[in-house]
Coordinates of C-alpha atoms in Angstrom, one line a residue:
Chain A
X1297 CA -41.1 26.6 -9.5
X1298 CA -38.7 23.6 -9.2
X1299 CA -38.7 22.4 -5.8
X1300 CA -35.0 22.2 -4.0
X1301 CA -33.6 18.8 -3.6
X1302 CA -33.0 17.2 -0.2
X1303 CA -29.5 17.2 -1.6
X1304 CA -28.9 20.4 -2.3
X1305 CA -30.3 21.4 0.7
X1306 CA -27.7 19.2 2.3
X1307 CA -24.9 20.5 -0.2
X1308 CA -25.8 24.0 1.0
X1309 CA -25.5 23.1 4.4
X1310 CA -22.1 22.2 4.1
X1311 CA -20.5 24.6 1.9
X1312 CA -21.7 26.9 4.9
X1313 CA -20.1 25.2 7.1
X1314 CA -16.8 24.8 5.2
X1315 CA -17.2 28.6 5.0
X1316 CA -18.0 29.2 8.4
X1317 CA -14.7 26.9 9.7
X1318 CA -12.4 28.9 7.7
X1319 CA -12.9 31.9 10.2
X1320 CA -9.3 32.3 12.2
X1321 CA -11.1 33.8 14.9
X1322 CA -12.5 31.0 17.7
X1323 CA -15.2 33.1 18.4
X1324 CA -16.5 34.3 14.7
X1325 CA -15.7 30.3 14.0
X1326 CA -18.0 28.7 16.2
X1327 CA -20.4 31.6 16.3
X1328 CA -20.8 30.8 12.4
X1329 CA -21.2 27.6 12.7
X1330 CA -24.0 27.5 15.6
X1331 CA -25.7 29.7 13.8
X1332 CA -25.7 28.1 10.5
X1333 CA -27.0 24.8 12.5
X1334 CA -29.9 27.1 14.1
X1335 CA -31.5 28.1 11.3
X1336 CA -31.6 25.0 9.6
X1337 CA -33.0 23.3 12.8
X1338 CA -35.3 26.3 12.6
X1339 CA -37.0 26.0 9.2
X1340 CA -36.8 22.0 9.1
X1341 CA -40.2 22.0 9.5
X1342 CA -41.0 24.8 6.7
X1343 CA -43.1 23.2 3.7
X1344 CA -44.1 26.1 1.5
X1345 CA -42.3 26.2 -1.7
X1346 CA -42.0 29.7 -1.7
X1347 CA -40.2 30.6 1.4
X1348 CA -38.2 27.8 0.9
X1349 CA -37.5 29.4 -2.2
X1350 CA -36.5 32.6 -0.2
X1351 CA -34.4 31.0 2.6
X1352 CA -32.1 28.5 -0.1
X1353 CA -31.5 32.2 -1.8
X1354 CA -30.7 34.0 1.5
X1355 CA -28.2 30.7 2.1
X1356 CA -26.3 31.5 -0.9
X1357 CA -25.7 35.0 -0.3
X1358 CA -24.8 34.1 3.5
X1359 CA -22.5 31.7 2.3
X1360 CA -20.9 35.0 0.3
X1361 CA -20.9 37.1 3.2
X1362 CA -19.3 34.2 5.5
X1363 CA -16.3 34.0 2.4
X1364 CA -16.3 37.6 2.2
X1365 CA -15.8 38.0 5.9
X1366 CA -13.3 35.3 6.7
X1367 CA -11.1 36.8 3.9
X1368 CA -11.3 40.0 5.4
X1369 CA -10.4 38.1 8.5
X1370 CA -7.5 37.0 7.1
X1371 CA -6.2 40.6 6.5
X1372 CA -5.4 41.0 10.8
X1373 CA -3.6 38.7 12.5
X1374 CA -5.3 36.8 15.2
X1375 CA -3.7 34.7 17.5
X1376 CA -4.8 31.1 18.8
X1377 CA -6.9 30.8 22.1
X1378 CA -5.2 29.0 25.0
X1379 CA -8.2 26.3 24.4
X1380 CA -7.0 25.9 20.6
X1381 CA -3.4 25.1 21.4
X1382 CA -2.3 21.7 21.1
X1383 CA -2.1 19.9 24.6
X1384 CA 1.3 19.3 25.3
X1385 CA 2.4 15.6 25.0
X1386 CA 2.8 14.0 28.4
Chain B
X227 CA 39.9 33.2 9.1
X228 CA 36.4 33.3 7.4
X229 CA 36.7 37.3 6.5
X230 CA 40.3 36.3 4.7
X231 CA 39.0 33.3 2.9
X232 CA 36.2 35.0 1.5
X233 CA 38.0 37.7 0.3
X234 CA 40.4 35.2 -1.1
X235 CA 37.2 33.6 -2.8
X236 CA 35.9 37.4 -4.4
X237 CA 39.4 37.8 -5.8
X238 CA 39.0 34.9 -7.3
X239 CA 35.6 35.3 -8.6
X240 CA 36.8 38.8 -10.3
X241 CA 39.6 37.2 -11.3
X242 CA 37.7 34.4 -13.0
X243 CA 35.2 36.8 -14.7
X244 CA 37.9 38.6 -16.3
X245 CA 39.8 35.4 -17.8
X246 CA 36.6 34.1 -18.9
X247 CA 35.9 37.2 -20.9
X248 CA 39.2 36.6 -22.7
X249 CA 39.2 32.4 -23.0
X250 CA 36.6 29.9 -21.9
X251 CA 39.7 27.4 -21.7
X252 CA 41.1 29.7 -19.2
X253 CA 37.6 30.0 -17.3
X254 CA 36.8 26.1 -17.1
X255 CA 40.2 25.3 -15.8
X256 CA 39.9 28.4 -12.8
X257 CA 36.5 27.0 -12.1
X258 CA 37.8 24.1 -11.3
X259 CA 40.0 25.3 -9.2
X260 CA 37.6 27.4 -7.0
X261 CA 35.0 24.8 -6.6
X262 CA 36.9 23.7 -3.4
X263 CA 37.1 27.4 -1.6
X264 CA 33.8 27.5 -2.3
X265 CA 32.3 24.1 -0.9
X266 CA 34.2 24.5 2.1
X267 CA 32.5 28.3 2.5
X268 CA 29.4 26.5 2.3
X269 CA 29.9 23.9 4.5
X270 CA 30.6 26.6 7.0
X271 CA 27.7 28.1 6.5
X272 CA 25.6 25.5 6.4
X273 CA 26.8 24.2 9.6
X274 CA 25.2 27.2 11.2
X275 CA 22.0 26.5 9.3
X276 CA 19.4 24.5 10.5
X277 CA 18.1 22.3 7.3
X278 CA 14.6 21.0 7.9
X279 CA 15.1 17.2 7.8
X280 CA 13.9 15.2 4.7
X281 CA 9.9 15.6 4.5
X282 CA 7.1 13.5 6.3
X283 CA 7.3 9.8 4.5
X284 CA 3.4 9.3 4.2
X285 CA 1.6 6.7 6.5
X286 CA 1.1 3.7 4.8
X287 CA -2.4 3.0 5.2
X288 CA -3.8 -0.5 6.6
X289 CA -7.2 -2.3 6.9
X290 CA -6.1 -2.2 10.7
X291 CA -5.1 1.5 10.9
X292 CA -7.9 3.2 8.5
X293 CA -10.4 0.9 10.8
X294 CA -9.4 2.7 14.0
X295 CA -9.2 6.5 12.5
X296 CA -13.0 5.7 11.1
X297 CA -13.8 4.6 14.8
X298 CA -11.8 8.0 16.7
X299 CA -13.0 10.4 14.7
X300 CA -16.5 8.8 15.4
X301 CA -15.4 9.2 19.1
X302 CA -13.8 12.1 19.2
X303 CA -16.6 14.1 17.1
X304 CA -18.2 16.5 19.3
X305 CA -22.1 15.9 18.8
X306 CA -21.9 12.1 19.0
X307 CA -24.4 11.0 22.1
X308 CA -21.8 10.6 25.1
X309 CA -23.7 7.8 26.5
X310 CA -23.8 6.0 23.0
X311 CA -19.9 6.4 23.0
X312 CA -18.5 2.9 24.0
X313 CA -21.1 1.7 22.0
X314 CA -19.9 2.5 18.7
X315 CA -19.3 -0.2 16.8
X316 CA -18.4 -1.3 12.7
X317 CA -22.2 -2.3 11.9
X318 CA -23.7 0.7 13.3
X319 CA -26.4 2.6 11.9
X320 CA -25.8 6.6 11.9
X321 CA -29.1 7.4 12.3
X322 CA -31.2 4.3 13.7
X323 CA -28.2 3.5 16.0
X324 CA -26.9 6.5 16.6
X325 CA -29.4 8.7 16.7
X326 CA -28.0 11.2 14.7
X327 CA -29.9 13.6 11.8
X328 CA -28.8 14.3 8.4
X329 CA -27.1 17.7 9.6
X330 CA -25.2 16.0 12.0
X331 CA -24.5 13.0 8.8
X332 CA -23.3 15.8 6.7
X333 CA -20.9 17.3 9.6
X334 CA -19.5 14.0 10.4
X335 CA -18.5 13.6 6.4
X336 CA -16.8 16.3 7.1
X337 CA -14.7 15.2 9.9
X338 CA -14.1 11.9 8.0
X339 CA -12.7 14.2 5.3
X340 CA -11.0 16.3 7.5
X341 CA -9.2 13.0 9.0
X342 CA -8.5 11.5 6.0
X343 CA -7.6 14.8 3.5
X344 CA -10.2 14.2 0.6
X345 CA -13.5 15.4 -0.2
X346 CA -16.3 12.9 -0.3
X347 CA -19.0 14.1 -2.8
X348 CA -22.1 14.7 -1.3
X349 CA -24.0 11.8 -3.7
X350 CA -21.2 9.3 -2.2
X351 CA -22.0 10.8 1.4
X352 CA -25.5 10.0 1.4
X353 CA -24.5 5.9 0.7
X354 CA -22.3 6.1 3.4
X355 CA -24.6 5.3 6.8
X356 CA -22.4 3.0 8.6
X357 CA -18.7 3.0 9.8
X358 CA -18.2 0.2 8.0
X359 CA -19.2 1.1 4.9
X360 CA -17.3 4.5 5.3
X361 CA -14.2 2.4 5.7
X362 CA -15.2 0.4 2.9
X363 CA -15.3 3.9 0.6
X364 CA -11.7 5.2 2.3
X365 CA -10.1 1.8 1.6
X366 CA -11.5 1.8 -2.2
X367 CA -10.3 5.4 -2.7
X368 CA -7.1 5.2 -1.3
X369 CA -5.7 2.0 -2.8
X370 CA -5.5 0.2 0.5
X371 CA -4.5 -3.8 0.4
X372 CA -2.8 -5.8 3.5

């Protein structure tokens, strides 16, 4: 089994995190993206090929559920939080 | 005024339809004639109309300006160490100076990219350590010269 690159890994990381920013939703958004950064800073450590095997697998099909989920997102409308407004120019 | 103009303007119109279906002579010469009924209805109409104004020139980049967005978006980025703020500088290191991991490297691309609208590749990102050579890669790409 080919091992996954340090750049892939880092590729993955980011397409997940694209993903996770297109939520309209503060809450889904950040949520998304904490989450993303947890379980990487979870299995940093993790050296066995296999289960990294299993968790670069389980990224790609988060990343589909993230897409998948954001899209259907997109089908409500959602309106900004008070903290996402623009500050008004002084 | 504006209800007996237009209908002025429709009679016209018909009336036009009807000699061009017999001569095009006839047709190019009323044409001509109802162009100025017509841009004056406009011109009332439009007056009423809010036009968006002519679109966004785009900022012309500089050494001076691209220098400053590298350094604000370091500052403004939301995991940088606050007490390592005012100590961001051109020369220093993401991760030795910093202290930041390759997570937070790869998040901080993407604010550069956010900042500056284009997508680094992620076998360009890895070069890019320092502020200064991320300026160095957003001056090559977009064409910036003093």
């Amino acid at each position: 089994m080919a091992t996954i690159t340090r750049l892939a890994w880092l590729g993955l990381y980011k397409d997940l995190q694209r993903a996770s920013s297109e939520f309209k939703q503060f809450g889904y958004r950040e949520f998304a993206k904490r989450r993303v950064r947890e379980y990487f800073e979870l299995n940093r450590k993790e050296t066995d090929q296999q289960k990294l095997a299993a968790l670069y697998q389980k990224g790609q099909e988060t990343l589909k559920v993230i897409h998948r989920q954001a899209a259907i997102g997109d089908l409500f409308p959602a309106s900004k939080l008070i903290i996402e407004q623009p500050t008004p120019a002084h | 005024m504006l209800r007996t103009a237009l209908r002025q303007a429709t009679r016209t119109v018909s009336a036009m339809t009807r000699l061009s279906l017999s001569t095009n002579v006839a047709a190019t010469s009323s044409i001509r004639l109802l162009r100025p009924v017509c841009s004056q209805l406009q011109i009332q109409r439009l007056e009423s109309v809010e036009v968006p104004g002519p679109y966004t020139p785009p900022i012309h980049l500089t050494f001076k300006v691209v220098e400053e967005r590298v350094l604000k978006t370091i500052r403004t980025w939301d995991r940088v160490p606050q007490d390592k703020v005012d100590q961001v500088k051109m020369e220093s290191h993401f991760v030795n100076d910093l202290g930041l991991d390759s997570l937070d490297h790869v998040e901080l691309i993407m604010a550069f990219e956010d900042e500056f609208g284009f997508e680094i590749p992620d076998g360009d990102a890895e070069k890019l350590m320092t502020p200064q050579a991320v300026f160095q890669y957003i001056c090559d790409r977009e064409d910036v010269y003093e």
